mmCIF file of C-alpha atoms and ligand atoms in Angstrom:
data_model
loop_
_atom_site.group_PDB
_atom_site.id
_atom_site.type_symbol
_atom_site.label_atom_id
_atom_site.label_comp_id
_atom_site.label_asym_id
_atom_site.label_seq_id
_atom_site.Cartn_x
_atom_site.Cartn_y
_atom_site.Cartn_z
ATOM 1 C CA MET A 1 -91.525 -81.185 -179.856
ATOM 2 C CA ASP A 2 -88.279 -82.926 -178.866
ATOM 3 C CA MET A 3 -88.538 -84.006 -175.251
ATOM 4 C CA ASN A 4 -85.520 -84.988 -173.173
ATOM 5 C CA ILE A 5 -86.686 -86.949 -170.149
ATOM 6 C CA ALA A 6 -84.470 -88.294 -167.386
ATOM 7 C CA ARG A 7 -85.915 -91.650 -166.381
ATOM 8 C CA ILE A 8 -85.447 -93.276 -162.981
ATOM 9 C CA CYS A 9 -86.914 -96.770 -162.965
ATOM 10 C CA GLY A 10 -85.701 -97.417 -159.418
ATOM 11 C CA ASP A 11 -86.427 -100.459 -157.268
ATOM 12 C CA GLY A 12 -89.222 -102.919 -156.541
ATOM 13 C CA ILE A 13 -92.151 -102.374 -158.905
ATOM 14 C CA GLY A 14 -90.412 -99.238 -160.262
ATOM 15 C CA PRO A 15 -89.151 -100.818 -163.520
ATOM 16 C CA GLU A 16 -92.572 -102.412 -164.252
ATOM 17 C CA ILE A 17 -94.628 -99.251 -163.769
ATOM 18 C CA THR A 18 -92.095 -97.033 -165.528
ATOM 19 C CA ALA A 19 -92.126 -99.353 -168.545
ATOM 20 C CA ALA A 20 -95.922 -99.057 -168.710
ATOM 21 C CA ALA A 21 -95.773 -95.245 -168.498
ATOM 22 C CA SER A 22 -93.031 -95.112 -171.148
ATOM 23 C CA GLY A 23 -95.264 -97.146 -173.473
ATOM 24 C CA VAL A 24 -98.073 -94.624 -173.027
ATOM 25 C CA LEU A 25 -95.726 -91.680 -173.651
ATOM 26 C CA GLY A 26 -94.504 -93.510 -176.767
ATOM 27 C CA ALA A 27 -98.079 -93.688 -178.031
ATOM 28 C CA ILE A 28 -98.492 -89.955 -177.369
ATOM 29 C CA ALA A 29 -95.287 -89.149 -179.261
ATOM 30 C CA LEU A 30 -96.446 -91.241 -182.217
ATOM 31 C CA LYS A 31 -99.916 -89.760 -182.371
ATOM 32 C CA TYR A 32 -98.970 -86.106 -181.907
ATOM 33 C CA GLY A 33 -95.635 -86.074 -183.773
ATOM 34 C CA HIS A 34 -93.236 -85.571 -180.856
ATOM 35 C CA SER A 35 -89.932 -87.261 -180.155
ATOM 36 C CA ILE A 36 -88.813 -88.468 -176.738
ATOM 37 C CA THR A 37 -85.239 -89.248 -175.719
ATOM 38 C CA TYR A 38 -84.880 -91.000 -172.380
ATOM 39 C CA HIS A 39 -81.763 -90.549 -170.283
ATOM 40 C CA ASP A 40 -81.823 -93.447 -167.824
ATOM 41 C CA ILE A 41 -80.249 -92.835 -164.451
ATOM 42 C CA LEU A 42 -79.949 -95.004 -161.375
ATOM 43 C CA MET A 43 -81.256 -93.900 -157.992
ATOM 44 C CA GLY A 44 -82.063 -95.700 -154.745
ATOM 45 C CA GLY A 45 -81.156 -99.314 -154.050
ATOM 46 C CA CYS A 46 -80.072 -100.098 -157.612
ATOM 47 C CA SER A 47 -77.598 -97.187 -157.459
ATOM 48 C CA ILE A 48 -76.254 -98.450 -154.107
ATOM 49 C CA ASP A 49 -75.701 -101.870 -155.676
ATOM 50 C CA ARG A 50 -73.883 -100.378 -158.647
ATOM 51 C CA TYR A 51 -72.059 -97.341 -157.234
ATOM 52 C CA GLY A 52 -72.245 -97.692 -153.438
ATOM 53 C CA VAL A 53 -74.335 -94.498 -153.092
ATOM 54 C CA PRO A 54 -78.078 -93.868 -153.640
ATOM 55 C CA LEU A 55 -77.449 -90.998 -156.073
ATOM 56 C CA THR A 56 -74.322 -90.039 -157.987
ATOM 57 C CA GLU A 57 -73.319 -86.519 -159.037
ATOM 58 C CA GLU A 58 -73.364 -87.733 -162.626
ATOM 59 C CA ALA A 59 -77.023 -88.762 -162.214
ATOM 60 C CA VAL A 60 -77.884 -85.289 -160.878
ATOM 61 C CA ARG A 61 -76.061 -83.664 -163.828
ATOM 62 C CA THR A 62 -78.005 -85.824 -166.280
ATOM 63 C CA ALA A 63 -81.326 -84.968 -164.591
ATOM 64 C CA LYS A 64 -80.511 -81.249 -164.697
ATOM 65 C CA SER A 65 -79.759 -81.437 -168.420
ATOM 66 C CA CYS A 66 -83.275 -82.729 -169.195
ATOM 67 C CA GLY A 67 -86.660 -81.011 -169.333
ATOM 68 C CA ALA A 68 -88.229 -83.281 -166.706
ATOM 69 C CA VAL A 69 -87.708 -86.439 -164.684
ATOM 70 C CA LEU A 70 -90.028 -89.452 -164.832
ATOM 71 C CA MET A 71 -89.604 -91.740 -161.868
ATOM 72 C CA GLY A 72 -90.945 -95.125 -160.761
ATOM 73 C CA SER A 73 -90.174 -95.666 -157.095
ATOM 74 C CA ILE A 74 -87.215 -96.473 -154.919
ATOM 75 C CA GLY A 75 -86.491 -98.476 -151.775
ATOM 76 C CA GLY A 76 -86.776 -102.021 -150.503
ATOM 77 C CA ASP A 77 -88.289 -103.833 -147.567
ATOM 78 C CA PRO A 78 -86.497 -102.324 -144.553
ATOM 79 C CA ALA A 79 -86.998 -105.579 -142.597
ATOM 80 C CA VAL A 80 -84.973 -107.704 -144.999
ATOM 81 C CA SER A 81 -83.064 -105.517 -147.448
ATOM 82 C CA PRO A 82 -79.304 -105.059 -146.802
ATOM 83 C CA TRP A 83 -79.659 -101.421 -147.961
ATOM 84 C CA TYR A 84 -81.165 -100.669 -144.540
ATOM 85 C CA GLN A 85 -78.040 -101.866 -142.704
ATOM 86 C CA LEU A 86 -76.366 -98.714 -144.093
ATOM 87 C CA PRO A 87 -76.349 -95.386 -142.210
ATOM 88 C CA PRO A 88 -79.505 -93.311 -142.943
ATOM 89 C CA ASP A 89 -77.715 -90.919 -145.309
ATOM 90 C CA LYS A 90 -76.577 -93.852 -147.499
ATOM 91 C CA ARG A 91 -79.960 -95.606 -147.792
ATOM 92 C CA PRO A 92 -82.201 -95.531 -150.915
ATOM 93 C CA GLU A 93 -84.496 -92.775 -149.596
ATOM 94 C CA ALA A 94 -81.488 -90.449 -149.133
ATOM 95 C CA GLY A 95 -81.270 -90.398 -152.947
ATOM 96 C CA LEU A 96 -84.793 -89.028 -153.175
ATOM 97 C CA LEU A 97 -84.196 -86.299 -150.591
ATOM 98 C CA ALA A 98 -80.938 -85.390 -152.349
ATOM 99 C CA ILE A 99 -82.424 -85.156 -155.846
ATOM 100 C CA ARG A 100 -85.290 -82.970 -154.605
ATOM 101 C CA ARG A 101 -82.767 -80.667 -152.951
ATOM 102 C CA GLU A 102 -80.337 -80.658 -155.906
ATOM 103 C CA LEU A 103 -83.111 -79.910 -158.392
ATOM 104 C CA GLY A 104 -84.701 -77.243 -156.153
ATOM 105 C CA LEU A 105 -88.068 -79.009 -156.109
ATOM 106 C CA TYR A 106 -90.033 -77.331 -153.344
ATOM 107 C CA ALA A 107 -93.681 -77.882 -154.307
ATOM 108 C CA ASN A 108 -95.149 -81.371 -154.305
ATOM 109 C CA LEU A 109 -98.559 -81.601 -155.998
ATOM 110 C CA ARG A 110 -100.663 -84.626 -155.174
ATOM 111 C CA PRO A 111 -104.112 -84.715 -156.708
ATOM 112 C CA ALA A 112 -106.652 -87.042 -155.074
ATOM 113 C CA TYR A 113 -109.499 -87.613 -157.477
ATOM 114 C CA LEU A 114 -112.133 -90.310 -157.200
ATOM 115 C CA PHE A 115 -112.820 -91.764 -160.661
ATOM 116 C CA PRO A 116 -116.598 -92.395 -160.838
ATOM 117 C CA GLU A 117 -115.807 -95.918 -162.148
ATOM 118 C CA LEU A 118 -114.003 -96.666 -158.880
ATOM 119 C CA ALA A 119 -116.571 -95.139 -156.536
ATOM 120 C CA ALA A 120 -117.295 -98.622 -155.144
ATOM 121 C CA SER A 121 -113.630 -98.902 -154.079
ATOM 122 C CA CYS A 122 -113.812 -95.736 -151.974
ATOM 123 C CA PRO A 123 -113.823 -96.904 -148.349
ATOM 124 C CA LEU A 124 -116.078 -94.011 -147.293
ATOM 125 C CA ALA A 125 -119.774 -94.607 -146.883
ATOM 126 C CA ALA A 126 -122.117 -93.161 -149.505
ATOM 127 C CA ARG A 127 -123.404 -89.685 -148.726
ATOM 128 C CA ASP A 128 -127.145 -89.065 -148.765
ATOM 129 C CA GLY A 129 -127.441 -92.338 -150.698
ATOM 130 C CA LYS A 130 -125.080 -91.107 -153.449
ATOM 131 C CA PRO A 131 -121.568 -92.426 -154.191
ATOM 132 C CA ARG A 132 -118.784 -90.142 -152.975
ATOM 133 C CA SER A 133 -117.298 -87.710 -155.448
ATOM 134 C CA PHE A 134 -114.295 -85.517 -154.708
ATOM 135 C CA ASP A 135 -111.430 -83.852 -156.511
ATOM 136 C CA LEU A 136 -108.763 -82.231 -154.375
ATOM 137 C CA ILE A 137 -105.062 -81.525 -154.615
ATOM 138 C CA ILE A 138 -102.535 -81.431 -151.819
ATOM 139 C CA VAL A 139 -99.680 -78.955 -152.266
ATOM 140 C CA ARG A 140 -96.936 -80.103 -149.931
ATOM 141 C CA GLU A 141 -93.840 -78.045 -149.087
ATOM 142 C CA LEU A 142 -90.972 -80.354 -149.928
ATOM 143 C CA THR A 143 -87.647 -78.889 -148.867
ATOM 144 C CA GLY A 144 -88.095 -77.609 -145.313
ATOM 145 C CA GLY A 145 -89.516 -78.579 -141.943
ATOM 146 C CA LEU A 146 -88.735 -81.567 -139.784
ATOM 147 C CA TYR A 147 -87.327 -83.725 -142.592
ATOM 148 C CA PHE A 148 -84.522 -81.270 -143.346
ATOM 149 C CA GLY A 149 -83.726 -79.758 -139.930
ATOM 150 C CA ALA A 150 -80.770 -80.783 -137.753
ATOM 151 C CA ARG A 151 -81.157 -84.138 -136.036
ATOM 152 C CA ARG A 152 -79.129 -86.080 -133.514
ATOM 153 C CA THR A 153 -79.290 -88.968 -131.117
ATOM 154 C CA GLU A 154 -77.273 -88.615 -127.921
ATOM 155 C CA THR A 155 -77.142 -89.732 -124.338
ATOM 156 C CA VAL A 156 -78.377 -87.031 -121.974
ATOM 157 C CA ASN A 157 -77.947 -87.742 -118.258
ATOM 158 C CA GLY A 158 -77.587 -91.438 -119.079
ATOM 159 C CA VAL A 159 -80.789 -91.521 -121.168
ATOM 160 C CA LEU A 160 -80.736 -92.113 -124.914
ATOM 161 C CA THR A 161 -82.378 -89.018 -126.441
ATOM 162 C CA ALA A 162 -83.236 -88.128 -130.042
ATOM 163 C CA THR A 163 -83.897 -84.631 -131.396
ATOM 164 C CA ASP A 164 -85.328 -83.501 -134.755
ATOM 165 C CA THR A 165 -85.643 -79.825 -135.631
ATOM 166 C CA ALA A 166 -88.407 -78.197 -137.692
ATOM 167 C CA VAL A 167 -87.311 -74.988 -139.426
ATOM 168 C CA TYR A 168 -89.227 -72.759 -141.849
ATOM 169 C CA ASN A 169 -88.415 -69.276 -143.020
ATOM 170 C CA GLU A 170 -90.923 -66.803 -144.408
ATOM 171 C CA ASN A 171 -89.583 -67.083 -147.982
ATOM 172 C CA GLU A 172 -90.120 -70.849 -148.070
ATOM 173 C CA ILE A 173 -93.676 -70.406 -146.824
ATOM 174 C CA ARG A 174 -94.438 -67.544 -149.207
ATOM 175 C CA ARG A 175 -93.377 -69.409 -152.350
ATOM 176 C CA ILE A 176 -95.385 -72.552 -151.545
ATOM 177 C CA MET A 177 -98.431 -70.410 -150.700
ATOM 178 C CA LYS A 178 -98.065 -68.632 -154.032
ATOM 179 C CA SER A 179 -97.983 -72.029 -155.812
ATOM 180 C CA ALA A 180 -101.145 -73.083 -153.970
ATOM 181 C CA PHE A 181 -103.078 -69.896 -154.769
ATOM 182 C CA GLU A 182 -102.035 -70.002 -158.423
ATOM 183 C CA ILE A 183 -103.233 -73.613 -158.698
ATOM 184 C CA ALA A 184 -106.502 -72.751 -156.948
ATOM 185 C CA ARG A 185 -107.131 -70.001 -159.506
ATOM 186 C CA ARG A 186 -107.151 -72.679 -162.219
ATOM 187 C CA ARG A 187 -109.491 -74.919 -160.187
ATOM 188 C CA ARG A 188 -112.429 -74.211 -157.871
ATOM 189 C CA LYS A 189 -110.726 -71.232 -156.191
ATOM 190 C CA LYS A 190 -110.449 -72.430 -152.621
ATOM 191 C CA VAL A 191 -107.285 -72.822 -150.509
ATOM 192 C CA THR A 192 -107.166 -74.584 -147.145
ATOM 193 C CA SER A 193 -103.911 -74.030 -145.262
ATOM 194 C CA VAL A 194 -103.085 -76.765 -142.762
ATOM 195 C CA ASP A 195 -100.895 -76.220 -139.707
ATOM 196 C CA LYS A 196 -100.618 -76.849 -135.971
ATOM 197 C CA ALA A 197 -100.630 -73.187 -134.953
ATOM 198 C CA ASN A 198 -102.008 -73.965 -131.487
ATOM 199 C CA VAL A 199 -98.663 -75.636 -130.645
ATOM 200 C CA LEU A 200 -95.826 -74.928 -133.074
ATOM 201 C CA ASP A 201 -93.941 -71.697 -133.779
ATOM 202 C CA THR A 202 -93.283 -72.830 -137.358
ATOM 203 C CA SER A 203 -97.056 -73.138 -137.775
ATOM 204 C CA ARG A 204 -97.715 -69.683 -136.321
ATOM 205 C CA LEU A 205 -95.300 -68.183 -138.860
ATOM 206 C CA TRP A 206 -96.940 -70.376 -141.535
ATOM 207 C CA ARG A 207 -100.355 -68.926 -140.660
ATOM 208 C CA LYS A 208 -99.119 -65.323 -140.662
ATOM 209 C CA ILE A 209 -97.518 -65.621 -144.105
ATOM 210 C CA ALA A 210 -100.521 -67.550 -145.450
ATOM 211 C CA ALA A 211 -102.858 -64.718 -144.399
ATOM 212 C CA ALA A 212 -100.630 -62.147 -146.109
ATOM 213 C CA GLN A 213 -100.605 -64.171 -149.341
ATOM 214 C CA ALA A 214 -104.372 -64.684 -149.192
ATOM 215 C CA ALA A 215 -104.807 -60.906 -149.276
ATOM 216 C CA ASP A 216 -103.167 -60.901 -152.738
ATOM 217 C CA TYR A 217 -105.774 -63.375 -154.027
ATOM 218 C CA PRO A 218 -109.174 -61.883 -153.133
ATOM 219 C CA ASP A 219 -110.848 -64.104 -155.763
ATOM 220 C CA VAL A 220 -109.758 -67.269 -153.902
ATOM 221 C CA ARG A 221 -111.583 -68.393 -150.769
ATOM 222 C CA PHE A 222 -109.125 -69.031 -147.950
ATOM 223 C CA GLU A 223 -109.286 -70.882 -144.641
ATOM 224 C CA ASN A 224 -106.927 -72.232 -141.967
ATOM 225 C CA ILE A 225 -107.408 -75.619 -140.388
ATOM 226 C CA LEU A 226 -105.433 -77.578 -137.773
ATOM 227 C CA VAL A 227 -103.787 -80.738 -139.054
ATOM 228 C CA ASP A 228 -105.647 -83.088 -136.685
ATOM 229 C CA ASN A 229 -108.963 -81.622 -137.801
ATOM 230 C CA CYS A 230 -107.888 -81.884 -141.448
ATOM 231 C CA ALA A 231 -107.116 -85.599 -141.013
ATOM 232 C CA MET A 232 -110.633 -86.056 -139.643
ATOM 233 C CA GLN A 233 -112.330 -83.885 -142.298
ATOM 234 C CA LEU A 234 -110.639 -85.835 -145.098
ATOM 235 C CA VAL A 235 -112.503 -88.972 -144.137
ATOM 236 C CA ARG A 236 -115.664 -87.151 -143.064
ATOM 237 C CA GLU A 237 -116.207 -84.853 -146.018
ATOM 238 C CA PRO A 238 -113.391 -84.726 -148.605
ATOM 239 C CA GLU A 239 -115.788 -82.909 -150.982
ATOM 240 C CA GLN A 240 -115.212 -79.676 -149.000
ATOM 241 C CA PHE A 241 -111.578 -79.377 -150.168
ATOM 242 C CA ASP A 242 -110.120 -77.979 -153.362
ATOM 243 C CA VAL A 243 -106.447 -77.063 -152.734
ATOM 244 C CA ILE A 244 -104.877 -78.098 -149.427
ATOM 245 C CA VAL A 245 -101.493 -76.485 -148.761
ATOM 246 C CA THR A 246 -99.294 -77.660 -145.949
ATOM 247 C CA GLU A 247 -95.767 -78.204 -144.665
ATOM 248 C CA ASN A 248 -93.561 -81.165 -145.413
ATOM 249 C CA MET A 249 -94.427 -83.756 -142.757
ATOM 250 C CA PHE A 250 -98.148 -82.942 -142.515
ATOM 251 C CA GLY A 251 -98.341 -83.144 -146.316
ATOM 252 C CA ASP A 252 -96.580 -86.494 -146.364
ATOM 253 C CA ILE A 253 -99.133 -88.011 -144.006
ATOM 254 C CA LEU A 254 -102.284 -86.286 -145.302
ATOM 255 C CA SER A 255 -101.501 -87.139 -148.931
ATOM 256 C CA ASP A 256 -101.300 -90.858 -148.119
ATOM 257 C CA GLU A 257 -104.612 -90.568 -146.304
ATOM 258 C CA ALA A 258 -106.141 -88.743 -149.280
ATOM 259 C CA SER A 259 -104.787 -91.381 -151.642
ATOM 260 C CA MET A 260 -106.485 -94.245 -149.850
ATOM 261 C CA ILE A 261 -109.930 -92.667 -149.968
ATOM 262 C CA THR A 262 -109.697 -92.805 -153.761
ATOM 263 C CA GLY A 263 -109.765 -96.598 -153.528
ATOM 264 C CA SER A 264 -106.132 -97.504 -154.171
ATOM 265 C CA ILE A 265 -102.781 -95.887 -153.626
ATOM 266 C CA GLY A 266 -101.962 -97.241 -157.087
ATOM 267 C CA MET A 267 -104.074 -94.502 -158.731
ATOM 268 C CA LEU A 268 -102.391 -91.347 -157.492
ATOM 269 C CA PRO A 269 -99.829 -89.338 -159.404
ATOM 270 C CA SER A 270 -97.547 -86.656 -158.045
ATOM 271 C CA ALA A 271 -95.438 -83.815 -159.382
ATOM 272 C CA SER A 272 -92.568 -82.076 -157.618
ATOM 273 C CA LEU A 273 -91.919 -78.646 -159.072
ATOM 274 C CA GLY A 274 -89.378 -75.891 -158.595
ATOM 275 C CA GLU A 275 -88.952 -72.551 -160.334
ATOM 276 C CA GLY A 276 -89.696 -72.643 -164.066
ATOM 277 C CA SER A 277 -91.116 -75.643 -165.861
ATOM 278 C CA PHE A 278 -88.756 -78.366 -164.636
ATOM 279 C CA GLY A 279 -90.344 -81.099 -162.523
ATOM 280 C CA LEU A 280 -90.011 -84.632 -161.209
ATOM 281 C CA TYR A 281 -93.024 -86.879 -161.724
ATOM 282 C CA GLU A 282 -93.643 -90.062 -159.780
ATOM 283 C CA PRO A 283 -96.506 -92.073 -158.305
ATOM 284 C CA SER A 284 -97.493 -91.263 -154.722
ATOM 285 C CA HIS A 285 -96.815 -94.809 -153.604
ATOM 286 C CA GLY A 286 -93.549 -96.583 -152.825
ATOM 287 C CA SER A 287 -91.721 -99.491 -154.428
ATOM 288 C CA ALA A 288 -94.147 -102.145 -153.095
ATOM 289 C CA PRO A 289 -91.462 -104.814 -152.530
ATOM 290 C CA ASP A 290 -94.213 -107.287 -151.554
ATOM 291 C CA ILE A 291 -95.486 -107.445 -155.153
ATOM 292 C CA ALA A 292 -92.315 -106.572 -157.094
ATOM 293 C CA GLY A 293 -91.484 -108.710 -160.138
ATOM 294 C CA LYS A 294 -94.966 -110.272 -160.317
ATOM 295 C CA ASN A 295 -96.373 -107.984 -163.022
ATOM 296 C CA ILE A 296 -99.439 -107.247 -160.865
ATOM 297 C CA ALA A 297 -98.758 -103.641 -159.800
ATOM 298 C CA ASN A 298 -101.111 -100.903 -160.875
ATOM 299 C CA PRO A 299 -99.222 -98.596 -163.287
ATOM 300 C CA ILE A 300 -101.957 -95.920 -163.434
ATOM 301 C CA ALA A 301 -100.391 -93.590 -160.823
ATOM 302 C CA THR A 302 -97.199 -93.511 -162.897
ATOM 303 C CA ILE A 303 -99.119 -93.074 -166.148
ATOM 304 C CA LEU A 304 -101.073 -90.160 -164.656
ATOM 305 C CA SER A 305 -97.751 -88.737 -163.418
ATOM 306 C CA ALA A 306 -96.558 -88.877 -167.033
ATOM 307 C CA ALA A 307 -99.677 -86.881 -167.978
ATOM 308 C CA MET A 308 -98.692 -84.253 -165.379
ATOM 309 C CA LEU A 309 -95.193 -84.223 -166.917
ATOM 310 C CA LEU A 310 -96.645 -83.440 -170.333
ATOM 311 C CA ARG A 311 -98.846 -80.697 -168.897
ATOM 312 C CA TYR A 312 -96.535 -78.948 -166.427
ATOM 313 C CA SER A 313 -93.032 -79.393 -167.888
ATOM 314 C CA PHE A 314 -93.749 -79.405 -171.629
ATOM 315 C CA GLY A 315 -96.994 -77.410 -171.774
ATOM 316 C CA LEU A 316 -98.741 -80.209 -173.741
ATOM 317 C CA GLN A 317 -102.280 -79.844 -172.411
ATOM 318 C CA ARG A 318 -103.989 -81.748 -175.237
ATOM 319 C CA GLU A 319 -101.608 -84.689 -174.885
ATOM 320 C CA ALA A 320 -102.039 -84.755 -171.095
ATOM 321 C CA ASP A 321 -105.815 -84.781 -171.535
ATOM 322 C CA ALA A 322 -105.464 -87.682 -174.004
ATOM 323 C CA VAL A 323 -103.613 -89.765 -171.399
ATOM 324 C CA GLU A 324 -106.230 -89.025 -168.746
ATOM 325 C CA HIS A 325 -109.059 -89.891 -171.128
ATOM 326 C CA ALA A 326 -107.354 -93.176 -172.025
ATOM 327 C CA VAL A 327 -107.101 -94.063 -168.328
ATOM 328 C CA ARG A 328 -110.757 -93.236 -167.848
ATOM 329 C CA SER A 329 -111.613 -95.390 -170.866
ATOM 330 C CA VAL A 330 -109.912 -98.549 -169.548
ATOM 331 C CA LEU A 331 -111.687 -98.099 -166.222
ATOM 332 C CA THR A 332 -115.032 -97.645 -167.975
ATOM 333 C CA ASP A 333 -114.352 -100.869 -169.863
ATOM 334 C CA GLY A 334 -113.898 -102.692 -166.560
ATOM 335 C CA LEU A 335 -110.150 -103.376 -166.774
ATOM 336 C CA ARG A 336 -108.705 -103.681 -163.283
ATOM 337 C CA THR A 337 -105.313 -104.549 -161.820
ATOM 338 C CA ALA A 338 -105.518 -106.692 -158.681
ATOM 339 C CA ASP A 339 -105.604 -103.726 -156.258
ATOM 340 C CA LEU A 340 -108.676 -102.291 -158.029
ATOM 341 C CA LEU A 341 -110.800 -105.431 -158.139
ATOM 342 C CA PRO A 342 -113.967 -104.981 -156.058
ATOM 343 C CA LYS A 343 -114.174 -107.101 -152.914
ATOM 344 C CA ASP A 344 -117.771 -108.068 -153.731
ATOM 345 C CA PRO A 345 -117.553 -111.228 -155.957
ATOM 346 C CA GLU A 346 -120.609 -110.155 -157.989
ATOM 347 C CA GLU A 347 -119.072 -106.756 -158.710
ATOM 348 C CA ALA A 348 -115.707 -108.396 -159.445
ATOM 349 C CA LYS A 349 -117.354 -110.579 -162.120
ATOM 350 C CA LYS A 350 -118.189 -107.425 -164.090
ATOM 351 C CA CYS A 351 -114.483 -106.537 -164.307
ATOM 352 C CA ARG A 352 -111.621 -107.921 -166.360
ATOM 353 C CA PRO A 353 -108.460 -108.535 -164.315
ATOM 354 C CA VAL A 354 -105.306 -107.374 -166.102
ATOM 355 C CA THR A 355 -101.603 -107.404 -165.365
ATOM 356 C CA CYS A 356 -99.425 -104.327 -165.005
ATOM 357 C CA SER A 357 -98.038 -104.569 -168.537
ATOM 358 C CA GLU A 358 -101.480 -105.299 -170.026
ATOM 359 C CA MET A 359 -102.933 -102.237 -168.311
ATOM 360 C CA GLY A 360 -100.139 -100.115 -169.788
ATOM 361 C CA GLU A 361 -100.671 -101.579 -173.270
ATOM 362 C CA GLN A 362 -104.441 -101.058 -173.100
ATOM 363 C CA ILE A 363 -104.043 -97.414 -172.084
ATOM 364 C CA ALA A 364 -101.440 -96.861 -174.832
ATOM 365 C CA ALA A 365 -103.774 -98.481 -177.371
ATOM 366 C CA ARG A 366 -106.541 -95.996 -176.451
ATOM 367 C CA ILE A 367 -104.400 -92.890 -177.036
HETATM 368 P P1 LIG B 1 -95.702 -98.833 -150.618
HETATM 369 O O1 LIG B 1 -96.457 -97.683 -151.154
HETATM 370 O O2 LIG B 1 -94.562 -99.311 -151.438
HETATM 371 O O3 LIG B 1 -96.697 -100.065 -150.394
HETATM 372 C C1 LIG B 1 -97.797 -100.005 -149.509
HETATM 373 C C2 LIG B 1 -98.843 -101.060 -149.932
HETATM 374 O O4 LIG B 1 -99.467 -100.611 -151.136
HETATM 375 C C3 LIG B 1 -98.240 -102.421 -150.263
HETATM 376 O O5 LIG B 1 -99.142 -103.405 -149.868
HETATM 377 C C4 LIG B 1 -98.118 -102.425 -151.769
HETATM 378 O O6 LIG B 1 -98.172 -103.704 -152.353
HETATM 379 C C5 LIG B 1 -99.300 -101.555 -152.176
HETATM 380 N N1 LIG B 1 -99.019 -100.815 -153.410
HETATM 381 C C6 LIG B 1 -98.204 -99.741 -153.549
HETATM 382 N N2 LIG B 1 -98.178 -99.348 -154.813
HETATM 383 C C7 LIG B 1 -98.973 -100.172 -155.508
HETATM 384 C C8 LIG B 1 -99.334 -100.289 -156.886
HETATM 385 N N3 LIG B 1 -98.883 -99.452 -157.821
HETATM 386 N N4 LIG B 1 -100.182 -101.283 -157.263
HETATM 387 C C9 LIG B 1 -100.666 -102.138 -156.351
HETATM 388 N N5 LIG B 1 -100.360 -102.094 -155.027
HETATM 389 C C10 LIG B 1 -99.514 -101.124 -154.617
HETATM 390 O O7 LIG B 1 -95.227 -98.414 -149.161
HETATM 391 P P2 LIG B 1 -94.254 -99.159 -148.148
HETATM 392 O O8 LIG B 1 -94.503 -100.637 -148.196
HETATM 393 O O9 LIG B 1 -94.410 -98.428 -146.879
HETATM 394 O O10 LIG B 1 -92.793 -98.868 -148.665
HETATM 395 C C11 LIG B 1 -92.044 -99.758 -149.485
HETATM 396 C C12 LIG B 1 -90.737 -99.093 -149.886
HETATM 397 O O11 LIG B 1 -91.017 -97.957 -150.717
HETATM 398 C C13 LIG B 1 -89.915 -98.551 -148.696
HETATM 399 O O12 LIG B 1 -88.564 -98.812 -148.942
HETATM 400 C C14 LIG B 1 -90.196 -97.064 -148.732
HETATM 401 O O13 LIG B 1 -89.148 -96.307 -148.163
HETATM 402 C C15 LIG B 1 -90.302 -96.825 -150.215
HETATM 403 N N6 LIG B 1 -91.035 -95.606 -150.596
HETATM 404 C C16 LIG B 1 -90.595 -94.985 -151.708
HETATM 405 C C17 LIG B 1 -91.264 -93.872 -152.157
HETATM 406 C C18 LIG B 1 -90.769 -93.218 -153.411
HETATM 407 O O14 LIG B 1 -90.075 -93.837 -154.201
HETATM 408 N N7 LIG B 1 -91.120 -91.960 -153.634
HETATM 409 C C19 LIG B 1 -92.411 -93.419 -151.500
HETATM 410 C C20 LIG B 1 -92.879 -94.130 -150.382
HETATM 411 C C21 LIG B 1 -92.189 -95.236 -149.947
#
């Protein structure tokens, strides 16, 4: 297969982790007889530096002409980076919101899976004397809600006042619910819909549409849960969840929480999908400016995102499995980037510390 992939290396650790993922995809292409053409585009801070805007129309056109987008991460340290002196709609993150909108990416899939090899890194206590073991996926609505509603800051009766607006229509809710139920059918057949229906009108509509969709999927178990309870249940008993579906802001927060219980945010991939097979694949974490340029970042989240790219955008199940097996194999062999090293010195002695590039090379070598 000839694959055209738009590649956004981005800022901070973005270029390091994207290089590692590209090496793994190269190994896949070699082994299975595919060809990959990368179309590199700038987004985020590096695009501001070059073009004065976080995303150009040309970059969007290039992305649209490809079968998928592989992305590192964008953004800098807001406390020191000059990018954050710019108005909000000109900052690096505006590029991300714009590309999601331009590409019609409304479903963000974030799996949170605890690799057995990393069970000791899970901050949750063992359960009944056994290491924790969970495998859930958060399906986050990506183009509506509070992040996209009208916002303003004004002075009302002499008091500085800010307003954000959360808007959802039934069509937006229906399509994300459909995505969640379809995914659940291929997994353990359980959907948990998360809202704040005791307070918000958007959540009450969310719940009504969710119930209607659930009726179309009698083979899938369905439940509603309030977002505050969900946050608690994720650290109490993550094993109870299979597919969690929720709106934009709740999904943003819950997916970071879910990522940390897997041991490191550096392990978690994500896919943003629209209609059809097109998707944007990126790690769940940010650009980690604190460790950028040191070759110590964990590239596994980006490598697992590349596996999702193979599976969802190009239908290459066998190749995606090969990437995931290779990741599992390096972990079994004790290779660990700095974020994965156990705190216990005795446990740490059993591991082999590796750099970002070495981790990428080792995974590629195991394909
Ligand atoms: P972050 O995820 O970049 O970093 C949080 C912490 O996790 C840091 O200590 C960092 O060193 C560590 N970390 C993150 N990824 C890691 C990896 N692969 N390996 C090892 N350690 C890792 O979050 P932040 O510090 O809140 O944000 C930094 C910048 O990233 C900001 O500009 C933010 O807007 C941006 N951001 C971008 C995206 C994206 O590109 N999709 C997502 C979130 C944040």
